[in-house]
PDB file of C-alpha atoms in Angstrom:
ATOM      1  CA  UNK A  26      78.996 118.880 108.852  1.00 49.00           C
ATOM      2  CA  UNK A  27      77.283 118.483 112.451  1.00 53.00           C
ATOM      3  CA  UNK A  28      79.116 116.696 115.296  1.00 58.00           C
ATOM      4  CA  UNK A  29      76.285 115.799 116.677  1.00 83.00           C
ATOM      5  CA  UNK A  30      74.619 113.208 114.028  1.00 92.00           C
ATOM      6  CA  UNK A  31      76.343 109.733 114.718  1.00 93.00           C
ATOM      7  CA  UNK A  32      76.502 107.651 111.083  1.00 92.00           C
ATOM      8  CA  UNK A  33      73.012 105.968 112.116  1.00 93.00           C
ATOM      9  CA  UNK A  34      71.815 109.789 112.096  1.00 95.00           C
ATOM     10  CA  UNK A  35      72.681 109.882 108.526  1.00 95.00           C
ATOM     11  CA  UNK A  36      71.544 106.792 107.530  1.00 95.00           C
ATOM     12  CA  UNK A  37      67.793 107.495 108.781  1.00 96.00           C
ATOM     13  CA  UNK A  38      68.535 110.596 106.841  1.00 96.00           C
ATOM     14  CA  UNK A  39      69.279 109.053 104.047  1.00 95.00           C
ATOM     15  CA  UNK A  40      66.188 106.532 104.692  1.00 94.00           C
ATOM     16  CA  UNK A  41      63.950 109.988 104.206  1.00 96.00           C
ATOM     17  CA  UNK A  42      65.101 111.013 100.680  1.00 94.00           C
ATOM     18  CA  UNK A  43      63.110 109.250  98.590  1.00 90.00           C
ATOM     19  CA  UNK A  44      60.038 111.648  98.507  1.00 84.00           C
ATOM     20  CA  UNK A  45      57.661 110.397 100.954  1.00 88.00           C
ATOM     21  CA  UNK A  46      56.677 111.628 104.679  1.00 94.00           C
ATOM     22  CA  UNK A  47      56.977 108.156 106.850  1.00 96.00           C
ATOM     23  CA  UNK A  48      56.121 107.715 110.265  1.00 95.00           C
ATOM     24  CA  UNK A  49      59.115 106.557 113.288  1.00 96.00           C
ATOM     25  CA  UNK A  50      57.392 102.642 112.598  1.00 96.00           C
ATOM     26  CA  UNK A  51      57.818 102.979 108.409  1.00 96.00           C
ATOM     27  CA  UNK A  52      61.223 104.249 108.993  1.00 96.00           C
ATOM     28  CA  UNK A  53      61.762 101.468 110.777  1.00 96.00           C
ATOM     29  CA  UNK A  54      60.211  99.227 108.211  1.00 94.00           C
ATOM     30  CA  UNK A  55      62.636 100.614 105.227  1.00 93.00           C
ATOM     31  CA  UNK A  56      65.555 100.225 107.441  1.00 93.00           C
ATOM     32  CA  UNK A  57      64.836  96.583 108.150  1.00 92.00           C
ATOM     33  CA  UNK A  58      64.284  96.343 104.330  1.00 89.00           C
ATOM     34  CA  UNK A  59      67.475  98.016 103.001  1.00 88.00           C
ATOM     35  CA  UNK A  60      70.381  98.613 105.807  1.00 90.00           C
ATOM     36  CA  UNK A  61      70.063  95.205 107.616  1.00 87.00           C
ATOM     37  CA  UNK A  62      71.847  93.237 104.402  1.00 88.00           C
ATOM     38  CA  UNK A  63      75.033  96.380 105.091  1.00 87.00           C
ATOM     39  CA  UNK A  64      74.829  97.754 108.025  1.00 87.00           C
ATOM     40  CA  UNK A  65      73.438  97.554 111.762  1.00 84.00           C
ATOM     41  CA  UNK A  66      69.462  97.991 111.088  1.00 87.00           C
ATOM     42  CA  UNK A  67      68.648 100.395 114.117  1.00 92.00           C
ATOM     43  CA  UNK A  68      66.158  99.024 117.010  1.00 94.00           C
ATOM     44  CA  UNK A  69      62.681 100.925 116.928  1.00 96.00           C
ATOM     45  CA  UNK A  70      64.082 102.964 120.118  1.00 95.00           C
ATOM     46  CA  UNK A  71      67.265 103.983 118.615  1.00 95.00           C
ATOM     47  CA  UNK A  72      65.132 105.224 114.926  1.00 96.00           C
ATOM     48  CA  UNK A  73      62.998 107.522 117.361  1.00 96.00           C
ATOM     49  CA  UNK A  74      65.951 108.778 119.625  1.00 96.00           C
ATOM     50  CA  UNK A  75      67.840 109.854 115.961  1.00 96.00           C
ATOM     51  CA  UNK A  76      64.425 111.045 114.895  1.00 97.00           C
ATOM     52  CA  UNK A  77      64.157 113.321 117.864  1.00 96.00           C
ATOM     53  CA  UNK A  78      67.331 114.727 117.588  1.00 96.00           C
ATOM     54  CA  UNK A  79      67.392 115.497 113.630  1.00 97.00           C
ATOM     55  CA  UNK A  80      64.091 117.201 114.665  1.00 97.00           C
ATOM     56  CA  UNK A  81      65.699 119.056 117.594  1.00 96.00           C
ATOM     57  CA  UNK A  82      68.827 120.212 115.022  1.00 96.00           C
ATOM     58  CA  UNK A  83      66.482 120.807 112.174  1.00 97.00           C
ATOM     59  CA  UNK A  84      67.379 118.392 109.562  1.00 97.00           C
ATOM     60  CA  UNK A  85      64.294 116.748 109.979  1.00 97.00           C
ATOM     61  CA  UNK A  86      60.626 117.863 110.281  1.00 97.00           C
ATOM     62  CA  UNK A  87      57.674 116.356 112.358  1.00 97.00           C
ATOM     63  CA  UNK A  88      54.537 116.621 111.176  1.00 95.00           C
ATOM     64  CA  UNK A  89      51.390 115.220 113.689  1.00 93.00           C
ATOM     65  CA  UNK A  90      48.076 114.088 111.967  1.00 87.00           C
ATOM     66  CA  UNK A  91      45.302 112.116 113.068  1.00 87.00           C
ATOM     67  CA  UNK A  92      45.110 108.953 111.485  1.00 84.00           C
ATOM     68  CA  UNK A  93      42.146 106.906 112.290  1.00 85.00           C
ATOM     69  CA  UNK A  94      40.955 108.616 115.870  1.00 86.00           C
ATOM     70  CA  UNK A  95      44.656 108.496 116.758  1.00 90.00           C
ATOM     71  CA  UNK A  96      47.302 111.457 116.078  1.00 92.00           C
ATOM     72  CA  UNK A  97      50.233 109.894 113.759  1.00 93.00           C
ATOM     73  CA  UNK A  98      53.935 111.899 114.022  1.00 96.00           C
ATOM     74  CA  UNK A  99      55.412 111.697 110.352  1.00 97.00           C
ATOM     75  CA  UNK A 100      58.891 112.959 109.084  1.00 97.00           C
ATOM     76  CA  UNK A 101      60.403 114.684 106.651  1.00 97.00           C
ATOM     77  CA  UNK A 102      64.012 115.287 105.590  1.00 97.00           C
ATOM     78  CA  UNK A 103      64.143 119.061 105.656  1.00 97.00           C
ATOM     79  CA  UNK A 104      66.232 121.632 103.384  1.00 97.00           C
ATOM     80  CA  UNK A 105      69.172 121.676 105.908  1.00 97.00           C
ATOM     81  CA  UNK A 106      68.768 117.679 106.482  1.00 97.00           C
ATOM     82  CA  UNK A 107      69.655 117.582 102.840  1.00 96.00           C
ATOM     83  CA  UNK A 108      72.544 120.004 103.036  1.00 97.00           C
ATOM     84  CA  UNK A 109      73.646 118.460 105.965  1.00 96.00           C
ATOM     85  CA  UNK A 110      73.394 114.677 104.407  1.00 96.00           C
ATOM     86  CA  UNK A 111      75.117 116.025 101.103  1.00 96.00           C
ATOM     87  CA  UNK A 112      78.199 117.337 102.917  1.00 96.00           C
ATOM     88  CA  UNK A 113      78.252 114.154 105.071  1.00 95.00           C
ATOM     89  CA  UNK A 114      78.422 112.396 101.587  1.00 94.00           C
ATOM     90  CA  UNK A 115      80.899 114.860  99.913  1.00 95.00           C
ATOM     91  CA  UNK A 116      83.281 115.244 102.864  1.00 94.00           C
ATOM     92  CA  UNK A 117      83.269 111.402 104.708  1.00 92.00           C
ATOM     93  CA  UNK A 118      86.334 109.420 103.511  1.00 92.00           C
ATOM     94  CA  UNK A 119      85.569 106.491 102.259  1.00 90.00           C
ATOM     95  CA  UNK A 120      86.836 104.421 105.260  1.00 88.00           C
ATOM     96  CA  UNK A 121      87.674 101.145 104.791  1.00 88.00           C
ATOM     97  CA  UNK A 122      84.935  98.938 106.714  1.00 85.00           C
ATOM     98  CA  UNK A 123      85.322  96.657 109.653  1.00 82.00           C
ATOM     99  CA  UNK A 124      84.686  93.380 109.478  1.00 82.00           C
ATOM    100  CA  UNK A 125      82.685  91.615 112.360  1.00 86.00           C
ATOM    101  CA  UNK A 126      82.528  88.308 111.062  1.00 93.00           C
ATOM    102  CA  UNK A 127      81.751  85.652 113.726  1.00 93.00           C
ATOM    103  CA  UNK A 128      82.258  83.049 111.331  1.00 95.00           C
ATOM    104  CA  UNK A 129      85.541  84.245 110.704  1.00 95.00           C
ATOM    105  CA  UNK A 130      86.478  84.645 114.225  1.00 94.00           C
ATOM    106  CA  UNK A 131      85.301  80.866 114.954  1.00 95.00           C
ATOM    107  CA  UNK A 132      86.969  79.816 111.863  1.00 95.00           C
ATOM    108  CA  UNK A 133      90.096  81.329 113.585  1.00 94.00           C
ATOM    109  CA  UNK A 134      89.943  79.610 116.533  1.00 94.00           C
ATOM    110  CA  UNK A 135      88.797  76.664 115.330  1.00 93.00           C
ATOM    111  CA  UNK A 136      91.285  74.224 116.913  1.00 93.00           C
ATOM    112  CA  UNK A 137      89.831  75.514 120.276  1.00 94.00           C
ATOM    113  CA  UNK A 138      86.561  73.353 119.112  1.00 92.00           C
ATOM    114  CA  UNK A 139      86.004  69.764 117.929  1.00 89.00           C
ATOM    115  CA  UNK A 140      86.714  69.753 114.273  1.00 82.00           C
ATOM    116  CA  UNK A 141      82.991  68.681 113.264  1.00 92.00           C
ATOM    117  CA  UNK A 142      81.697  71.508 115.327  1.00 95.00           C
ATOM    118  CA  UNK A 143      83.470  73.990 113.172  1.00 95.00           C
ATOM    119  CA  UNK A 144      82.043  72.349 109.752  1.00 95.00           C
ATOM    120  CA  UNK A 145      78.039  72.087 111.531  1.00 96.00           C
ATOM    121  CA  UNK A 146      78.970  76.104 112.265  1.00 97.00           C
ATOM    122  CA  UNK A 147      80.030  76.157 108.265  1.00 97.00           C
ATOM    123  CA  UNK A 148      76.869  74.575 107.036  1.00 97.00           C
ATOM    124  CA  UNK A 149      74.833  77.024 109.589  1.00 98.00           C
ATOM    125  CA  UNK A 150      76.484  79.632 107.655  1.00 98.00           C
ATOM    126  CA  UNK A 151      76.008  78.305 104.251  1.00 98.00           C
ATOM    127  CA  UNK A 152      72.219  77.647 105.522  1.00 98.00           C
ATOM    128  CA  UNK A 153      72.005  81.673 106.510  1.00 96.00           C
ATOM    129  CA  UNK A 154      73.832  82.891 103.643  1.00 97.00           C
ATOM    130  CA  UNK A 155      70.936  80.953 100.836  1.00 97.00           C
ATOM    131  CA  UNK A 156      67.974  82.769 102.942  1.00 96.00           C
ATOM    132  CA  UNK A 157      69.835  86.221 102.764  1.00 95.00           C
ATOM    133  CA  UNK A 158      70.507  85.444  99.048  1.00 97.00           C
ATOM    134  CA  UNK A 159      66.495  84.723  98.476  1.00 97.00           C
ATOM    135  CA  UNK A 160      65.695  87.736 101.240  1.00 94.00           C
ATOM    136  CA  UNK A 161      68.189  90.236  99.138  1.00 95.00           C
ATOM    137  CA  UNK A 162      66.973  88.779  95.750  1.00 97.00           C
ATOM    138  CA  UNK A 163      63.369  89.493  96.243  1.00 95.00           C
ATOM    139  CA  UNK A 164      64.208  93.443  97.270  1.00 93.00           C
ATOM    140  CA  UNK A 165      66.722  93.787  94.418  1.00 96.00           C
ATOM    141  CA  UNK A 166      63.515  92.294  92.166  1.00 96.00           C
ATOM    142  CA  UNK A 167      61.416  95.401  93.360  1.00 94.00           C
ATOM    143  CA  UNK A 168      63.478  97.704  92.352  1.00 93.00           C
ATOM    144  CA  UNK A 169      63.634  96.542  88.609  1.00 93.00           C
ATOM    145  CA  UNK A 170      61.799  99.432  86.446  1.00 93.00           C
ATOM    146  CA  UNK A 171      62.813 102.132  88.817  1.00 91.00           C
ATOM    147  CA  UNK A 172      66.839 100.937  88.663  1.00 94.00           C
ATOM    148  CA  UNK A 173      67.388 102.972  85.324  1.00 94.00           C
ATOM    149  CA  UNK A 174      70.116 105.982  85.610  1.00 94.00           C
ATOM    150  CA  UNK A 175      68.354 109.094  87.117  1.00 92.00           C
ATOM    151  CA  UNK A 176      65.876 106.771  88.492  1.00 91.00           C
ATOM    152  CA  UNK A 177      65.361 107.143  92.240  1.00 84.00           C
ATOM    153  CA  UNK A 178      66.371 103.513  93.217  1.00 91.00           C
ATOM    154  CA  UNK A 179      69.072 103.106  90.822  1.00 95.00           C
ATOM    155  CA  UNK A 180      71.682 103.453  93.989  1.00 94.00           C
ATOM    156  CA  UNK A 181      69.936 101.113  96.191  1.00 94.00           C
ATOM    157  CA  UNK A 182      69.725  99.054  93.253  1.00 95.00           C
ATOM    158  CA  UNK A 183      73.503  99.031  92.942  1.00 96.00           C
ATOM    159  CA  UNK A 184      73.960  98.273  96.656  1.00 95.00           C
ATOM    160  CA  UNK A 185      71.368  95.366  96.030  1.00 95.00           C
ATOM    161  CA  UNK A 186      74.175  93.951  93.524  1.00 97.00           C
ATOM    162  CA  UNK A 187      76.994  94.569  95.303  1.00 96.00           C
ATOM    163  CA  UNK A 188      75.113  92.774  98.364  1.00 96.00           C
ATOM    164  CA  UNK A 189      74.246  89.581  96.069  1.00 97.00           C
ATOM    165  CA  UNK A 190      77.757  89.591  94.969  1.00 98.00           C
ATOM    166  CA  UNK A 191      79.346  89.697  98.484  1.00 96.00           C
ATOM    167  CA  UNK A 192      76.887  86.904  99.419  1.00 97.00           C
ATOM    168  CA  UNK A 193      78.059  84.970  96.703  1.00 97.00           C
ATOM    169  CA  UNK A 194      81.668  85.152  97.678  1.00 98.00           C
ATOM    170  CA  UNK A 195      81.042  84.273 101.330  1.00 97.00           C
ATOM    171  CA  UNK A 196      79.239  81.215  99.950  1.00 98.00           C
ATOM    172  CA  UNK A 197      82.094  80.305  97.651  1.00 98.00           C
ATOM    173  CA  UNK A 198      84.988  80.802 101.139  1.00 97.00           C
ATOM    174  CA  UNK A 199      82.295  79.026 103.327  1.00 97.00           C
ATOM    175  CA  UNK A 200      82.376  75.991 101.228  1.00 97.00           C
ATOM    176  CA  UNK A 201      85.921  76.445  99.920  1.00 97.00           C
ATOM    177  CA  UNK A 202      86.969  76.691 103.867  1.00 96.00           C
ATOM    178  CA  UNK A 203      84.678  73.083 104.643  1.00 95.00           C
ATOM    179  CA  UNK A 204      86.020  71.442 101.788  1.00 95.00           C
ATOM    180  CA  UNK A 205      89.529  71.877 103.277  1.00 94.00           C
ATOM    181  CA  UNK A 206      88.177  70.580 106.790  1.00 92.00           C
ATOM    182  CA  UNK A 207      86.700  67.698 104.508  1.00 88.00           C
ATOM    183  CA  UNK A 208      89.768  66.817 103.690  1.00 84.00           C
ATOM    184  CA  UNK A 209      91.991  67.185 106.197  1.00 66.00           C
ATOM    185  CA  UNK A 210      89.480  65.055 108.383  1.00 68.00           C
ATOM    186  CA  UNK A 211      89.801  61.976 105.806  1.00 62.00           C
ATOM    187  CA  UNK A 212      93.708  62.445 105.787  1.00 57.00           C
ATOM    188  CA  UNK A 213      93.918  62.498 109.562  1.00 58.00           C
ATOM    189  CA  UNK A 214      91.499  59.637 109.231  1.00 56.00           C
ATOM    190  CA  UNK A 215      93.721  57.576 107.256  1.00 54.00           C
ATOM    191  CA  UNK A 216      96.888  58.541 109.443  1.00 53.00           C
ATOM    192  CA  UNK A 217      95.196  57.211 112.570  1.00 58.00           C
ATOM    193  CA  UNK A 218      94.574  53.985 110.445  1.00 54.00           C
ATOM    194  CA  UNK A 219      98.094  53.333 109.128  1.00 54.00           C
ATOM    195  CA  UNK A 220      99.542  54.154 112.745  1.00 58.00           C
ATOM    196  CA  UNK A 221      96.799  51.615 114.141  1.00 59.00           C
ATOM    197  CA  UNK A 222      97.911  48.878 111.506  1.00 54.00           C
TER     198      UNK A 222
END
């Protein structure tokens, strides 16, 4: 396994395994599509600095073609892009993920806040989480037909699920979470009344 591919390496890598020759912008493209729902999608300079350096290590090939009156740089995953994804794959321990969750953090420190700051931040969330939901639906919905075992987007089908599922949880905690607020505001609502009367 090669030292020198960071995990983004290996996910543009992985991005090229589906039997087609894309271009640094269609990588791109796919990227923005699948890994943004999972995982960091890379900036357009970042997808051509890996692509340049699977190139330089061999794992991927460049291919230059004119398109149109204009020359067009395409890539490939090569033979030892494959080997070196596959032992990536085989020999990575699982690794339990780390969780960056602003809303979490906030949530946290929510005393540091006015308390109907933290439930407008909840609703944002709950607002962000239904157009992820629609945005991860309508990819999971492309994949139906080619989603059958020893089809070629039966995993990204399952990580399509897995995503809708997850999004589904964080929708039930987000609303779980305000309904708490909810109700401690009307308790502490009624305490300032009874101490006022």
């Amino acid at each position: 396994m090669s030292q020198d591919v960071p995990v983004t390496g290996y996910a543009i890598l992985g991005l090229l395994t589906f039997g087609d020759e894309l271009t640094g912008y269609e990588v791109k493209q796919r990227a923005d599509v699948t890994l943004r729902f999972y995982w960091v999608s890379p900036a357009m300079s970042q997808i051509y600095t890996e692509l340049r350096r699977l190139t330089g290590l061999g794992l991927v090939r460049a291919d230059a073609r004119p398109d149109g009156g204009r020359e067009v740089t395409t890539y490939a995953i090569t033979d030892a892009g494959q080997q070196a994804l596959r032992e990536w794959m085989d020999q990575t321990p699982a690794g339990f993920p780390v969780l960056k969750h602003t809303v979490l953090l906030r949530l946290l420190i929510g005393h540091a806040s006015e308390p109907g700051q933290t439930r407008r931040m909840l609703l944002d969330y709950l607002d962000e989480l239904e157009r992820a939901v629609a945005d991860l639906a309508e990819v999971r919905e492309a994949l139906r037909g080619a989603d059958r075992p020893g089809d070629p987007f039966r995993f990204p089908s399952l990580v399509a699920d897995w995503g809708l599922d997850y999004f589904a949880a964080e929708g039930r905690h987000a609303r779980r979470a305000l309904d708490s607020l909810e109700e401690g505001s009307l308790e502490e609502g009624s305490a300032k009344e009874r101490t006022a009367g």
